[in-house]
CSV table of C-alpha atoms and ligand atoms in Angstrom, one decimal:
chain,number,residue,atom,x,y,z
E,1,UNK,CA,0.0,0.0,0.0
E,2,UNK,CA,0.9,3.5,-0.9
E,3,UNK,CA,2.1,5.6,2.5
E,4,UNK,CA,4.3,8.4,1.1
E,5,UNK,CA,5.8,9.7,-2.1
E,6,UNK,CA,9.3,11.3,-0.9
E,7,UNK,CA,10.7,14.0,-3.7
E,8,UNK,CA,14.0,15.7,-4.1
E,9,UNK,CA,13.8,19.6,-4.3
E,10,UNK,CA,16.1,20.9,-6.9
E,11,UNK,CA,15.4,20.4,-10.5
E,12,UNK,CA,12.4,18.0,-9.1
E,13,UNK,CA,9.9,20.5,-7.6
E,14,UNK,CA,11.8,23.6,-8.3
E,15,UNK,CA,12.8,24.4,-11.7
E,16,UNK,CA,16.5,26.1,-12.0
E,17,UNK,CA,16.3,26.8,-15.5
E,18,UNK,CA,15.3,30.5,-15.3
E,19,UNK,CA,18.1,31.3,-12.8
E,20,UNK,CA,20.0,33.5,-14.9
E,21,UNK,CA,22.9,35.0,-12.6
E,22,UNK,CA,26.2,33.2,-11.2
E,23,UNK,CA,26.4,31.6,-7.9
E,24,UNK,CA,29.3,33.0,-6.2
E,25,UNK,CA,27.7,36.8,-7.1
E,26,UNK,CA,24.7,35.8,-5.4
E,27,UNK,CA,26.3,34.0,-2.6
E,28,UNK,CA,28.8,37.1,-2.1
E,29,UNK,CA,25.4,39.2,-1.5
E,30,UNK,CA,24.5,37.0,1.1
E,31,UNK,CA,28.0,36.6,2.9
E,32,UNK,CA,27.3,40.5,2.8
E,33,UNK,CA,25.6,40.0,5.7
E,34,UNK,CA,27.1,37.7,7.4
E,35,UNK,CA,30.7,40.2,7.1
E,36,UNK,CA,28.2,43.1,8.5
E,37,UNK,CA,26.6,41.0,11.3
E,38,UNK,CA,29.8,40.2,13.1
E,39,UNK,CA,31.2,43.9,12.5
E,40,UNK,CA,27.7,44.9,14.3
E,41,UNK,CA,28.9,42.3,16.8
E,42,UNK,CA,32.2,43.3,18.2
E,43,UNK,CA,34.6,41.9,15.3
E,44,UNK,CA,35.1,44.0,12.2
E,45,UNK,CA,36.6,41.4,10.2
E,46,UNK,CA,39.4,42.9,7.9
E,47,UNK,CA,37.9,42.6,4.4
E,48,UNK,CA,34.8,41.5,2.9
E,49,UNK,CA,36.4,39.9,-0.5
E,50,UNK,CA,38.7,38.0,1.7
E,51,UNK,CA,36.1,36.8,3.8
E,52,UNK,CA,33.9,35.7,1.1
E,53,UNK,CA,37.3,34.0,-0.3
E,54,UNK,CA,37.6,31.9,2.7
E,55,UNK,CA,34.3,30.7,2.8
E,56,UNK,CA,34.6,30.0,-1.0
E,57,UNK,CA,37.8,27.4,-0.3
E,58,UNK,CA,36.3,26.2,2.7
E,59,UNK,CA,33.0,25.2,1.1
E,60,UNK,CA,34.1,23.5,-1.9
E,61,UNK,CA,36.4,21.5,0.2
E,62,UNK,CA,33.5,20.6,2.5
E,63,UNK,CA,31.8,19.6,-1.5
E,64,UNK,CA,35.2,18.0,-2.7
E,65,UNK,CA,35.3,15.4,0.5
E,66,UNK,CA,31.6,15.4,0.6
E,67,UNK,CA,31.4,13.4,-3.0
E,68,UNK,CA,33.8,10.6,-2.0
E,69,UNK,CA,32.8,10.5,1.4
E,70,UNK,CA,29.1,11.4,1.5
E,71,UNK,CA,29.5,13.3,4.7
E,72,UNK,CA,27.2,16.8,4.3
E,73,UNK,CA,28.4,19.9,3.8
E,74,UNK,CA,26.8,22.7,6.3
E,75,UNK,CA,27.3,26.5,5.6
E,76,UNK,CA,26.4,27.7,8.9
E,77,UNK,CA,29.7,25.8,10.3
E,78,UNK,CA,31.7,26.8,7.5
E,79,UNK,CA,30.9,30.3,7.7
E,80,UNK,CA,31.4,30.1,11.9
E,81,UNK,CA,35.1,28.8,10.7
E,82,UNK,CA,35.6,31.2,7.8
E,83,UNK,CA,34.8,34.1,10.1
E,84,UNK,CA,37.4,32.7,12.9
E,85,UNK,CA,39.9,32.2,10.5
E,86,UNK,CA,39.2,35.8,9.4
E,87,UNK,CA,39.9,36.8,13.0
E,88,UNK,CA,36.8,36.6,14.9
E,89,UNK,CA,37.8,35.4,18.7
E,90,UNK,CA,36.6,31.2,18.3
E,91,UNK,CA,33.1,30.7,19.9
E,92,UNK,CA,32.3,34.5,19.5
E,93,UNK,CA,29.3,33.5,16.9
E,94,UNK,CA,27.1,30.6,16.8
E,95,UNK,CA,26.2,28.9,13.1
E,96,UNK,CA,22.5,29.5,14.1
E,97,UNK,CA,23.3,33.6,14.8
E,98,UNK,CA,25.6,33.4,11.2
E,99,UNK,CA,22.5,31.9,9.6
E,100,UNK,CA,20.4,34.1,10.7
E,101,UNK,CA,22.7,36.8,9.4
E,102,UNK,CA,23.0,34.9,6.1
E,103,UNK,CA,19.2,36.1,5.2
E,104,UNK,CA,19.2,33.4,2.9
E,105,UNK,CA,15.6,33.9,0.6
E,106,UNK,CA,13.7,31.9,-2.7
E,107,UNK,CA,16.8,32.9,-6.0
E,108,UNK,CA,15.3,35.5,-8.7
E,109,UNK,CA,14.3,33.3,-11.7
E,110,UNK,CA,14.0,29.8,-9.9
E,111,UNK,CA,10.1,28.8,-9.4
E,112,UNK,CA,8.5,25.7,-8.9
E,113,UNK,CA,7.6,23.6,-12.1
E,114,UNK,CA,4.0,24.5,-13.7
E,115,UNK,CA,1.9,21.4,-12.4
E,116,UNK,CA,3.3,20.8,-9.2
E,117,UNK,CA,0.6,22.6,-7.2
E,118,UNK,CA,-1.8,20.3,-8.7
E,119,UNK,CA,-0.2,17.0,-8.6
E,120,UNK,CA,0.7,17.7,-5.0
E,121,UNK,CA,-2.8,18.6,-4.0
E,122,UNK,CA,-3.8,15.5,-5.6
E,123,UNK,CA,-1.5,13.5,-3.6
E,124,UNK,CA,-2.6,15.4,-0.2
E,125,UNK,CA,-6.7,14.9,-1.1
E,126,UNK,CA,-5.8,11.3,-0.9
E,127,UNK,CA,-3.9,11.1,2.6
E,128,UNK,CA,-0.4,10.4,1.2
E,129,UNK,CA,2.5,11.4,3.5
E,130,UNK,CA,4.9,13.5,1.8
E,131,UNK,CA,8.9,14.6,2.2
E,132,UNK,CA,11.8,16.9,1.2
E,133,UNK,CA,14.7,15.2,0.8
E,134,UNK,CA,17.6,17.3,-0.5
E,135,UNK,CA,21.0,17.2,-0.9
E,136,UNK,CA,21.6,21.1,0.4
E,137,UNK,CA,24.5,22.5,2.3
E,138,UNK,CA,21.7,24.7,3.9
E,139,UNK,CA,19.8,23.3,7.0
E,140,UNK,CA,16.0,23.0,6.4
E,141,UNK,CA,15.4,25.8,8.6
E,142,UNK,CA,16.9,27.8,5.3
E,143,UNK,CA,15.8,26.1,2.9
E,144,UNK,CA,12.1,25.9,4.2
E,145,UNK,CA,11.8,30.0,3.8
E,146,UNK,CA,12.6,29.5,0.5
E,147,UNK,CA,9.8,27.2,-0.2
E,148,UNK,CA,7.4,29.0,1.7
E,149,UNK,CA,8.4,32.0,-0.9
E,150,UNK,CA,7.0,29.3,-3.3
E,151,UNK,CA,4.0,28.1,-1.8
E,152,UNK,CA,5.2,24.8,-1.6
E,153,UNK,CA,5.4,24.7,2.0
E,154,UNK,CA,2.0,23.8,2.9
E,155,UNK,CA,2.2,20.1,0.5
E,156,UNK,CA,5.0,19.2,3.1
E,157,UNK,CA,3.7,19.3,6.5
E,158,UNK,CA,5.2,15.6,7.3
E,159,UNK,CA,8.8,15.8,6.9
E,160,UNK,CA,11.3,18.0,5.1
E,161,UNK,CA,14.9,17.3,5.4
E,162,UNK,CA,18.6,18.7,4.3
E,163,UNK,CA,21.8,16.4,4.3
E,164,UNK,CA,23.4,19.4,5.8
E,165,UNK,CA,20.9,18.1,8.7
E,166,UNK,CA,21.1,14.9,8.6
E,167,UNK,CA,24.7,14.9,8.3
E,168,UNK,CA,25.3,12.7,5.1
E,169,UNK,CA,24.5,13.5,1.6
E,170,UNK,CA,22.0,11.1,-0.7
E,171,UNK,CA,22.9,8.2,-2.1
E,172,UNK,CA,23.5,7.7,1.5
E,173,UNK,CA,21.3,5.1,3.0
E,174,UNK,CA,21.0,7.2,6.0
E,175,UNK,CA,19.6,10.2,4.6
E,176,UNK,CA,16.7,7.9,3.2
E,177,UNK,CA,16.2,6.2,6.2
E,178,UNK,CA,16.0,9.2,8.4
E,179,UNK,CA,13.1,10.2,6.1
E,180,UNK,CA,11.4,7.3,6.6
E,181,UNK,CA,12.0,7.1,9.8
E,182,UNK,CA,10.1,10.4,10.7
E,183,UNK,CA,7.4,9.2,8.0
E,184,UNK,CA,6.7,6.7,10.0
E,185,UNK,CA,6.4,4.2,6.8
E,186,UNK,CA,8.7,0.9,5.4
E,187,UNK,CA,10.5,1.9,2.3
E,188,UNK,CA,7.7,-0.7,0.2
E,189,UNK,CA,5.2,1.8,1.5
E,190,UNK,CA,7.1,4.6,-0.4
E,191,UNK,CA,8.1,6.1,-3.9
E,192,UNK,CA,11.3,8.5,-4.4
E,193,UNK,CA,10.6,10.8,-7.1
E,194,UNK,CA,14.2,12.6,-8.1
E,195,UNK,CA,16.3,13.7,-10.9
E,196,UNK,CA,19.8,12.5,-10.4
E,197,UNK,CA,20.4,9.2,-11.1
E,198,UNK,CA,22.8,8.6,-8.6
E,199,UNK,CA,22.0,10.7,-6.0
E,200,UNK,CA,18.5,9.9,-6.0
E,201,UNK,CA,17.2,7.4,-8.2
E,202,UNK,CA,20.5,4.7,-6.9
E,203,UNK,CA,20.3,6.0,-3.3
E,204,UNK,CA,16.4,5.0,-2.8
E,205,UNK,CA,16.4,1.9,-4.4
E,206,UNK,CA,19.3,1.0,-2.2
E,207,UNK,CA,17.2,1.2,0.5
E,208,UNK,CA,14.2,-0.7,-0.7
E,209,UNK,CA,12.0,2.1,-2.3
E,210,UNK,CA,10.4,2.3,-5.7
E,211,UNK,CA,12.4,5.3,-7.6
E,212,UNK,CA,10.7,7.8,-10.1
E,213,UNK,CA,13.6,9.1,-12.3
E,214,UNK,CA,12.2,13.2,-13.4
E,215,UNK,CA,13.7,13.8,-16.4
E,216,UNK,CA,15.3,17.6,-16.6
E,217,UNK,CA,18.5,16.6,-18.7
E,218,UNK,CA,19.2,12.9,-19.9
E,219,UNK,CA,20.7,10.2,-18.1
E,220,UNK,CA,24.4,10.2,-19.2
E,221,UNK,CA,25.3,7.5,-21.1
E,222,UNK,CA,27.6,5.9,-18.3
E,223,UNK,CA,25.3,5.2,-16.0
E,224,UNK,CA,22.3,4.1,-18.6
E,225,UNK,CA,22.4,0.2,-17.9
E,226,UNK,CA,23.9,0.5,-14.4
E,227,UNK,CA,21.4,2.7,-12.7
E,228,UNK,CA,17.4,1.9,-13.9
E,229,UNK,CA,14.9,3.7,-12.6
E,230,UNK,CA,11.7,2.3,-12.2
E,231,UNK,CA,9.7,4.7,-14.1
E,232,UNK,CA,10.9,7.8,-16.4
E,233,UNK,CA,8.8,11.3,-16.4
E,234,UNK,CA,8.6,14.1,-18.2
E,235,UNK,CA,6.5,16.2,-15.7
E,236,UNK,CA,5.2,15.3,-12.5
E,237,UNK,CA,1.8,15.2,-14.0
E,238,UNK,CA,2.8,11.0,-15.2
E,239,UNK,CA,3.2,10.2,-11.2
E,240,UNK,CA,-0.1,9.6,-10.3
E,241,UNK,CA,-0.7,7.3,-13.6
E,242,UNK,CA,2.4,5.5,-12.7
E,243,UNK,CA,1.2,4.9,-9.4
E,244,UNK,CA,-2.5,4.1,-10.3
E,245,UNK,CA,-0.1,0.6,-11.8
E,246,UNK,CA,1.8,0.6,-9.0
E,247,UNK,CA,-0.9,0.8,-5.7
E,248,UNK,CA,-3.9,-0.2,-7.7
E,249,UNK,CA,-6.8,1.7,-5.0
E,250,UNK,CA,-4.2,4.7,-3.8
E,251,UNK,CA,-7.0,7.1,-4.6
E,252,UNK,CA,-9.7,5.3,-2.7
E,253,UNK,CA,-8.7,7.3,0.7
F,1,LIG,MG1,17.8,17.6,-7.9
């Protein structure tokens, strides 16, 4: 029986396409804030550009050992050890208070993908637990202004989690399990719906769940024939067919 439909964020739910800028620009506005919250604070670190450079390194090294070892990235530690290494006295500022500074908000261009309200309030009208399962350097607590910006937040009342949470990043089996953990449902009771064939589509059928590859760019050629989804979609508008095969009665509740 059909319990939950878990779903990656990124390129899943929300479409990046229209995001038109670069991500260090937009990241430097909000490590703006960040540079001006601890000089508000009692330590004028000496220069934004080199501050903004240290949490540059820092970060992609947290992404560098993150891909071979799966172990999550999370800004709000980075930037509490970019600003010490910048000179701020060590324990001066928490990574919730840096966070918080970070005024992190929904990206000009992204928005969610056309039919998502829809399929979503079809899934909710028939008493299907849902999650957030992303593979963010942001906690939730982050991303989860972002989507209420969107007006996505009110399809994911059950569980919505980040890796930089949960400590490890999909394919992870941990990350999946915490999920279903807080669910409250076994991984046959569930369907991942992603678009990364590793990440997500691999991870969740490593654990046991039925995985729904969304198709935003074509599988590379490497991994056709080593990674097979369950089901291929276009739009999230296929799911509930797909799942009509799958859970014959899901709509009965
Ligand atoms: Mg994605």
């Amino acid at each position: 029986m059909l319990k939950a439909i878990l779903f990656d964020l990124d390129d899943t739910l929300l479409d990046w396409s229209g995001f038109a800028g670069d991500w260090k620009t937009l990241e430097c506005q909000f490590l703006t804030g960040v540079f001006d919250y601890c000089a508000a604070n009692g330590s004028v670190l000496p220069d934004l550009d080199a501050f903004v450079d240290e949490f540059h390194t820092r970060i992609r090294e947290s992404w560098r050992l993150g891909r071979t070892s799966l172990i999550a990235p999370h800004i709000g530690k980075v930037m509490v050890e970019a600003v010490e290494a910048q000179g701020a006295a060590v324990g001066a500022f928490t990574a919730e208070a840096l966070l918080g500074a970070y005024g992190w908000h929904a990206v000009p261009g992204t928005q969610l993908f056309k039919e998502v309200p829809e399929v979503m309030a079809t899934i909710k009208k028939h008493g299907i637990k849902t999650a957030i399962v992303t593979n963010a350097s942001q906690p939730m607590t982050l991303r989860d202004i972002e989507i209420e910006e969107h007006q996505l937040l009110q399809y994911f009342p059950d569980c919505r989690l980040s890796a930089a949470d949960a400590g490890v990043l999909k394919p992870h089996p941990g990350i999946f399990q915490l999920a279903l953990e807080r669910l409250g449902v076994s991984p046959e009771e569930a369907v991942f719906v992603g678009d990364n064939p590793i990440a997500d589509i691999a991870g969740a059928q490593g654990v046991g769940m039925q995985a729904v590859f969304r198709i935003t760019s074509p599988m590379p050629q490497m991994l056709s024939g080593l990674i097979v989804p369950d089901a291929a979609i276009n739009s999230l508008e296929e799911l509930p067919p797909i799942l009509d095969g799958w859970f014959p009665g899901w709509r009965e509740n």
